[in-house]
């Protein structure tokens, strides 16, 4: 099953907020590459939640509760969103430094494209991230 990683600034919307809310619409993305990545998300896909800012670490797992759809707040078919449902926190967060130092993860978009907010993870990358997290 495909896996993705989404970035969020924890002071704006942390993984703990998603756990509290149980479900949210993942919106506010404007980067064309990130929007294309959202467009490939399907209901049931696994999503890793990553905290940006001072934390710079993968902290939780979620699931896409919907496929991508047009943002109902905007009148632009290019601006897509999806619904996200919290699953569980990672036992041990995985830092960006760990990602960049890891032979499998250093080729991921997380290590290569630091400004990209939504990205796919290969199965090998996802499994390696889970292993580093102790999940």
XYZ file of N, CA, C and O in Angstrom:
540
model
N 0.843 -1.181 0.000
C 0.000 0.000 0.000
C 0.887 1.243 0.000
O 1.869 1.297 0.730
N 0.554 2.237 -0.807
C 1.366 3.451 -0.861
C 1.445 4.168 0.492
O 0.529 4.107 1.302
N 2.567 4.845 0.681
C 2.768 5.640 1.895
C 3.216 7.039 1.499
O 3.894 7.221 0.482
N 2.829 7.995 2.303
C 3.160 9.393 2.071
C 3.666 9.998 3.363
O 3.445 9.461 4.446
N 4.318 11.146 3.252
C 4.730 11.919 4.408
C 4.191 13.326 4.220
O 4.307 13.898 3.134
N 3.558 13.858 5.273
C 3.086 15.243 5.265
C 3.795 16.004 6.369
O 4.047 15.467 7.444
N 4.120 17.239 6.075
C 4.802 18.085 7.045
C 3.827 19.089 7.636
O 2.960 19.616 6.929
N 4.015 19.363 8.916
C 3.220 20.375 9.587
C 4.066 21.086 10.628
O 4.930 20.460 11.250
N 3.810 22.350 10.802
C 4.470 23.109 11.863
C 3.692 22.803 13.140
O 2.488 23.076 13.228
N 4.339 22.206 14.145
C 3.599 21.781 15.339
C 2.923 22.922 16.099
O 1.924 22.695 16.765
N 3.425 24.142 15.968
C 2.761 25.265 16.646
C 1.470 25.656 15.928
O 0.606 26.305 16.502
N 1.322 25.228 14.672
C 0.099 25.495 13.910
C -0.885 24.332 14.037
O -2.059 24.531 14.355
N -0.427 23.122 13.765
C -1.270 21.926 13.882
C -0.357 20.737 14.110
O 0.259 20.217 13.173
N -0.257 20.300 15.342
C 0.626 19.200 15.730
C -0.079 17.861 15.574
O -1.309 17.789 15.489
N 0.717 16.804 15.581
C 0.136 15.459 15.544
C -0.807 15.255 16.735
O -1.843 14.605 16.594
N -0.478 15.824 17.870
C -1.364 15.727 19.051
C -2.724 16.358 18.762
O -3.751 15.869 19.253
N -2.752 17.408 17.953
C -4.033 18.018 17.566
C -4.837 17.046 16.708
O -6.051 16.909 16.880
N -4.153 16.372 15.786
C -4.833 15.379 14.950
C -5.361 14.236 15.809
O -6.491 13.775 15.607
N -4.582 13.796 16.782
C -5.054 12.736 17.678
C -6.289 13.195 18.455
O -7.234 12.433 18.608
N -6.265 14.430 18.917
C -7.420 14.975 19.652
C -8.645 15.062 18.741
O -9.745 14.660 19.107
N -8.434 15.597 17.524
C -9.544 15.789 16.580
C -9.973 14.487 15.911
O -11.073 14.409 15.378
N -9.105 13.503 15.902
C -9.307 12.197 15.274
C -9.263 12.246 13.747
O -8.811 11.330 13.100
N -9.733 13.351 13.169
C -9.793 13.482 11.711
C -9.758 14.954 11.341
O -10.325 15.777 12.052
N -9.111 15.250 10.215
C -9.065 16.633 9.730
C -8.966 16.626 8.213
O -8.663 15.597 7.611
N -9.214 17.772 7.627
C -8.978 17.964 6.204
C -7.591 18.573 6.065
O -7.295 19.602 6.674
N -6.730 17.918 5.284
C -5.365 18.405 5.083
C -5.404 19.407 3.944
O -5.519 19.050 2.782
N -5.343 20.681 4.304
C -5.480 21.741 3.313
C -4.352 22.757 3.457
O -3.414 22.551 4.225
N -4.438 23.832 2.694
C -3.441 24.887 2.786
C -2.189 24.647 1.962
O -1.249 25.424 2.032
N -2.156 23.597 1.174
C -0.989 23.282 0.353
C -1.114 24.040 -0.971
O -2.163 23.993 -1.620
N -0.035 24.722 -1.373
C -0.073 25.464 -2.631
C 1.050 25.089 -3.594
O 0.972 25.417 -4.774
N 2.079 24.394 -3.129
C 3.181 23.993 -3.989
C 2.673 23.027 -5.058
O 2.021 22.033 -4.735
N 2.949 23.279 -6.344
C 2.440 22.413 -7.413
C 2.871 20.951 -7.289
O 2.080 20.052 -7.571
N 4.109 20.697 -6.877
C 4.573 19.310 -6.735
C 3.839 18.644 -5.574
O 3.386 17.490 -5.693
N 3.696 19.337 -4.458
C 2.968 18.784 -3.315
C 1.513 18.526 -3.683
O 0.938 17.499 -3.296
N 0.913 19.422 -4.455
C -0.479 19.224 -4.885
C -0.604 18.008 -5.808
O -1.571 17.251 -5.702
N 0.381 17.807 -6.683
C 0.368 16.600 -7.534
C 0.472 15.350 -6.666
O -0.188 14.340 -6.916
N 1.309 15.417 -5.626
C 1.429 14.274 -4.722
C 0.108 14.011 -4.002
O -0.296 12.854 -3.863
N -0.560 15.057 -3.556
C -1.876 14.882 -2.917
C -2.834 14.217 -3.901
O -3.624 13.351 -3.519
N -2.750 14.614 -5.160
C -3.646 14.048 -6.173
C -3.516 12.553 -6.349
O -4.420 11.898 -6.862
N -2.403 11.975 -5.917
C -2.209 10.528 -6.042
C -2.625 9.765 -4.782
O -2.613 8.538 -4.787
N -2.980 10.483 -3.732
C -3.377 9.832 -2.477
C -4.748 9.196 -2.643
O -5.665 9.792 -3.216
N -4.868 7.990 -2.126
C -6.139 7.255 -2.163
C -6.556 6.899 -0.738
O -5.706 6.734 0.146
N -7.828 6.744 -0.562
C -8.358 6.349 0.744
C -7.665 5.064 1.187
O -7.530 4.119 0.414
N -7.194 5.055 2.435
C -6.526 3.888 2.986
C -5.008 3.966 2.941
O -4.332 3.161 3.584
N -4.451 4.928 2.189
C -2.997 5.069 2.137
C -2.461 5.480 3.510
O -3.095 6.249 4.235
N -1.292 4.990 3.845
C -0.636 5.334 5.104
C 0.044 6.687 4.957
O 0.634 6.981 3.917
N -0.030 7.491 6.019
C 0.573 8.822 6.006
C 1.407 9.003 7.269
O 0.913 8.790 8.380
N 2.658 9.374 7.077
C 3.551 9.712 8.188
C 3.424 11.215 8.418
O 3.482 11.996 7.470
N 3.231 11.605 9.674
C 3.145 13.023 10.019
C 4.504 13.460 10.563
O 5.039 12.840 11.489
N 5.015 14.530 9.968
C 6.348 15.041 10.277
C 6.235 16.465 10.807
O 5.570 17.307 10.196
N 6.860 16.735 11.947
C 6.884 18.081 12.512
C 8.075 18.857 11.964
O 9.216 18.393 12.043
N 7.815 20.033 11.426
C 8.864 20.902 10.919
C 9.334 21.834 12.043
O 9.120 21.552 13.216
N 9.930 22.948 11.664
C 10.368 23.939 12.650
C 11.523 23.440 13.483
O 12.455 22.824 12.972
N 11.450 23.677 14.780
C 12.534 23.283 15.675
C 12.641 21.775 15.853
O 13.702 21.265 16.187
N 11.542 21.044 15.653
C 11.547 19.595 15.896
C 12.225 18.803 14.777
O 13.053 17.951 15.037
N 11.790 19.004 13.550
C 12.316 18.273 12.381
C 12.375 16.768 12.639
O 13.431 16.144 12.615
N 11.177 16.178 12.823
C 11.124 14.742 13.081
C 9.762 14.167 12.721
O 8.735 14.831 12.855
N 9.786 12.912 12.255
C 8.556 12.162 12.002
C 8.030 11.717 13.355
O 8.769 11.145 14.155
N 6.748 11.992 13.615
C 6.214 11.752 14.954
C 5.000 10.826 15.018
O 4.705 10.294 16.086
N 4.292 10.636 13.914
C 3.076 9.841 14.011
C 2.647 9.215 12.702
O 3.151 9.551 11.633
N 1.694 8.301 12.831
C 1.106 7.616 11.686
C -0.372 7.951 11.590
O -1.067 8.044 12.602
N -0.816 8.112 10.353
C -2.215 8.407 10.090
C -2.611 7.632 8.842
O -1.783 6.941 8.233
N -3.861 7.748 8.478
C -4.347 7.092 7.268
C -5.182 8.103 6.487
O -5.882 8.928 7.077
N -5.067 8.044 5.163
C -5.906 8.886 4.318
C -7.335 8.382 4.441
O -7.629 7.232 4.119
N -8.210 9.233 4.935
C -9.614 8.858 5.121
C -10.441 9.167 3.875
O -11.642 8.881 3.835
N -9.797 9.745 2.865
C -10.447 10.010 1.579
C -9.372 10.091 0.512
O -8.190 10.240 0.821
N -9.808 10.016 -0.716
C -8.926 10.351 -1.826
C -8.872 11.871 -1.912
O -9.632 12.576 -1.233
N -8.001 12.385 -2.745
C -7.910 13.820 -2.954
C -9.202 14.340 -3.584
O -9.843 13.648 -4.383
N -9.577 15.557 -3.198
C -10.737 16.215 -3.797
C -10.498 17.719 -3.803
O -9.648 18.236 -3.075
N -11.242 18.426 -4.648
C -11.083 19.866 -4.761
C -11.409 20.540 -3.431
O -12.401 20.195 -2.784
N -10.563 21.488 -3.037
C -10.778 22.224 -1.793
C -12.094 22.986 -1.895
O -12.242 23.863 -2.753
N -13.078 22.671 -1.042
C -14.388 23.320 -1.149
C -14.358 24.806 -0.785
O -15.285 25.543 -1.120
N -13.284 25.265 -0.141
C -13.188 26.675 0.242
C -12.627 27.546 -0.876
O -12.696 28.763 -0.797
N -12.075 26.922 -1.892
C -11.455 27.667 -2.991
C -12.157 27.338 -4.299
O -12.731 26.273 -4.462
N -12.071 28.240 -5.229
C -12.664 28.002 -6.547
C -11.535 27.736 -7.542
O -11.329 28.480 -8.478
N -10.781 26.659 -7.271
C -9.621 26.326 -8.093
C -9.466 24.807 -8.122
O -9.082 24.206 -7.120
N -9.748 24.179 -9.253
C -9.670 22.713 -9.323
C -8.260 22.163 -9.111
O -8.104 20.976 -8.846
N -7.245 23.009 -9.219
C -5.872 22.567 -8.982
C -5.557 22.425 -7.494
O -4.623 21.713 -7.129
N -6.299 23.119 -6.644
C -6.033 23.107 -5.201
C -6.838 21.973 -4.576
O -8.048 22.079 -4.382
N -6.144 20.886 -4.288
C -6.798 19.697 -3.753
C -6.427 19.485 -2.291
O -5.403 19.973 -1.809
N -7.287 18.764 -1.602
C -7.122 18.431 -0.190
C -7.458 16.954 -0.019
O -7.917 16.306 -0.953
N -7.241 16.441 1.176
C -7.713 15.096 1.497
C -7.986 15.037 2.987
O -7.521 15.886 3.748
N -8.759 14.066 3.391
C -9.080 13.888 4.803
C -8.085 12.925 5.419
O -7.712 11.920 4.805
N -7.655 13.252 6.632
C -6.622 12.502 7.325
C -7.135 12.078 8.693
O -7.740 12.876 9.400
N -6.897 10.824 9.033
C -7.348 10.260 10.305
C -6.143 9.764 11.107
O -5.297 9.047 10.580
N -6.079 10.172 12.358
C -4.957 9.787 13.227
C -4.987 8.292 13.506
O -6.056 7.694 13.677
N -3.807 7.707 13.573
C -3.659 6.317 13.999
C -2.897 6.266 15.317
O -3.493 6.139 16.363
N -1.564 6.423 15.275
C -0.799 6.336 16.532
C 0.508 7.106 16.412
O 1.044 7.281 15.313
N 1.011 7.517 17.548
C 2.318 8.169 17.588
C 3.392 7.122 17.343
O 3.226 5.950 17.695
N 4.485 7.533 16.744
C 5.620 6.633 16.595
C 6.247 6.421 17.971
O 6.353 7.373 18.754
N 6.669 5.195 18.300
C 7.279 4.944 19.611
C 8.472 5.871 19.881
O 8.630 6.386 20.987
N 9.284 6.079 18.853
C 10.426 6.989 18.937
C 10.411 7.860 17.692
O 10.444 7.327 16.573
N 10.341 9.184 17.837
C 10.390 10.042 16.650
C 11.673 9.812 15.853
O 12.717 9.483 16.412
N 11.578 9.986 14.545
C 12.726 9.833 13.656
C 13.110 11.227 13.170
O 12.327 11.902 12.508
N 14.326 11.639 13.516
C 14.776 12.992 13.209
C 15.263 13.125 11.774
O 15.633 12.132 11.132
N 15.301 14.361 11.313
C 15.825 14.631 9.981
C 17.293 14.221 9.896
O 17.740 13.700 8.870
N 18.046 14.417 10.977
C 19.453 13.995 10.981
C 19.567 12.486 10.756
O 20.442 12.032 10.007
N 18.683 11.703 11.379
C 18.685 10.255 11.160
C 18.352 9.925 9.712
O 18.949 9.034 9.115
N 17.375 10.629 9.156
C 16.968 10.408 7.766
C 18.142 10.666 6.832
O 18.451 9.855 5.957
N 18.820 11.793 7.018
C 19.931 12.153 6.135
C 21.128 11.219 6.282
O 21.910 11.055 5.351
N 21.276 10.600 7.454
C 22.402 9.698 7.698
C 22.116 8.263 7.273
O 23.035 7.447 7.187
N 20.863 7.931 6.995
C 20.474 6.560 6.689
C 20.614 6.272 5.194
O 20.156 7.061 4.351
N 21.208 5.136 4.865
C 21.455 4.760 3.466
C 20.168 4.675 2.651
O 20.158 5.037 1.473
N 19.089 4.209 3.237
C 17.820 4.071 2.513
C 17.077 5.405 2.462
O 16.557 5.805 1.419
N 17.023 6.109 3.565
C 16.214 7.323 3.657
C 16.860 8.559 3.054
O 16.151 9.506 2.701
N 18.174 8.564 2.909
C 18.825 9.776 2.396
C 18.458 10.059 0.939
O 18.654 11.172 0.460
N 17.875 9.089 0.250
C 17.417 9.307 -1.123
C 15.962 9.775 -1.178
O 15.452 10.051 -2.254
N 15.304 9.853 -0.025
C 13.895 10.262 0.008
C 13.756 11.755 -0.276
O 14.698 12.536 -0.105
N 12.564 12.155 -0.693
C 12.286 13.572 -0.916
C 12.437 14.369 0.372
O 12.764 15.550 0.324
N 12.228 13.754 1.516
C 12.399 14.447 2.792
C 13.831 14.946 2.938
O 14.054 16.069 3.389
N 14.790 14.157 2.545
C 16.196 14.556 2.639
C 16.617 15.449 1.471
O 17.449 16.328 1.634
N 16.032 15.230 0.310
C 16.472 15.924 -0.903
C 15.742 17.235 -1.182
O 16.306 18.151 -1.773
N 14.476 17.311 -0.815
C 13.635 18.479 -1.144
C 13.038 19.057 0.138
O 11.863 18.837 0.441
N 13.818 19.808 0.891
C 13.394 20.229 2.230
C 12.151 21.120 2.272
O 11.500 21.191 3.304
N 11.780 21.749 1.174
C 10.617 22.645 1.192
C 9.321 21.944 0.781
O 8.250 22.520 0.882
N 9.416 20.705 0.314
C 8.230 19.977 -0.141
C 7.420 19.497 1.059
O 7.946 18.856 1.956
N 6.113 19.778 1.069
C 5.293 19.497 2.256
C 4.503 18.193 2.193
O 4.019 17.720 3.219
N 4.348 17.626 1.019
C 3.647 16.340 0.863
C 4.447 15.526 -0.141
O 4.711 15.993 -1.246
N 4.846 14.309 0.271
C 5.715 13.512 -0.597
C 5.425 12.024 -0.445
O 5.020 11.581 0.629
N 5.634 11.273 -1.521
C 5.502 9.816 -1.413
C 6.736 9.222 -0.750
O 7.823 9.801 -0.789
N 6.555 8.073 -0.147
C 7.654 7.271 0.386
C 7.606 5.921 -0.312
O 6.527 5.336 -0.450
N 8.752 5.433 -0.744
C 8.780 4.087 -1.307
C 8.512 3.104 -0.167
O 8.638 3.450 1.015
N 8.183 1.873 -0.522
C 7.946 0.865 0.513
C 9.205 0.673 1.360
O 9.117 0.575 2.584
N 10.365 0.645 0.716
C 11.622 0.471 1.454
C 11.863 1.641 2.406
O 12.293 1.443 3.552
N 11.581 2.859 1.948
C 11.758 4.038 2.801
C 10.787 3.999 3.989
O 11.174 4.272 5.128
N 9.539 3.646 3.721
C 8.550 3.583 4.791
C 8.927 2.513 5.819
O 8.888 2.755 7.027
N 9.316 1.341 5.357
C 9.689 0.264 6.274
C 10.923 0.638 7.097
O 10.992 0.336 8.287
N 11.869 1.317 6.489
C 13.074 1.741 7.211
C 12.723 2.784 8.259
O 13.224 2.745 9.380
N 11.839 3.725 7.918
C 11.403 4.736 8.892
C 10.733 4.064 10.082
O 11.010 4.412 11.241
N 9.870 3.088 9.812
C 9.210 2.358 10.908
C 10.231 1.645 11.781
O 10.109 1.649 13.014
N 11.239 1.053 11.166
C 12.268 0.347 11.939
C 13.024 1.315 12.840
O 13.256 1.029 14.024
N 13.412 2.469 12.299
C 14.120 3.466 13.099
C 13.246 3.984 14.244
O 13.759 4.339 15.303
N 11.933 4.018 14.020
C 11.004 4.483 15.046
C 10.678 3.415 16.083
O 10.016 3.700 17.085
N 11.098 2.191 15.826
C 10.773 1.099 16.755
C 9.341 0.649 16.634
O 8.762 0.078 17.571
N 8.747 0.885 15.469
C 7.333 0.520 15.260
C 7.209 -0.807 14.533
O 8.059 -1.241 13.843
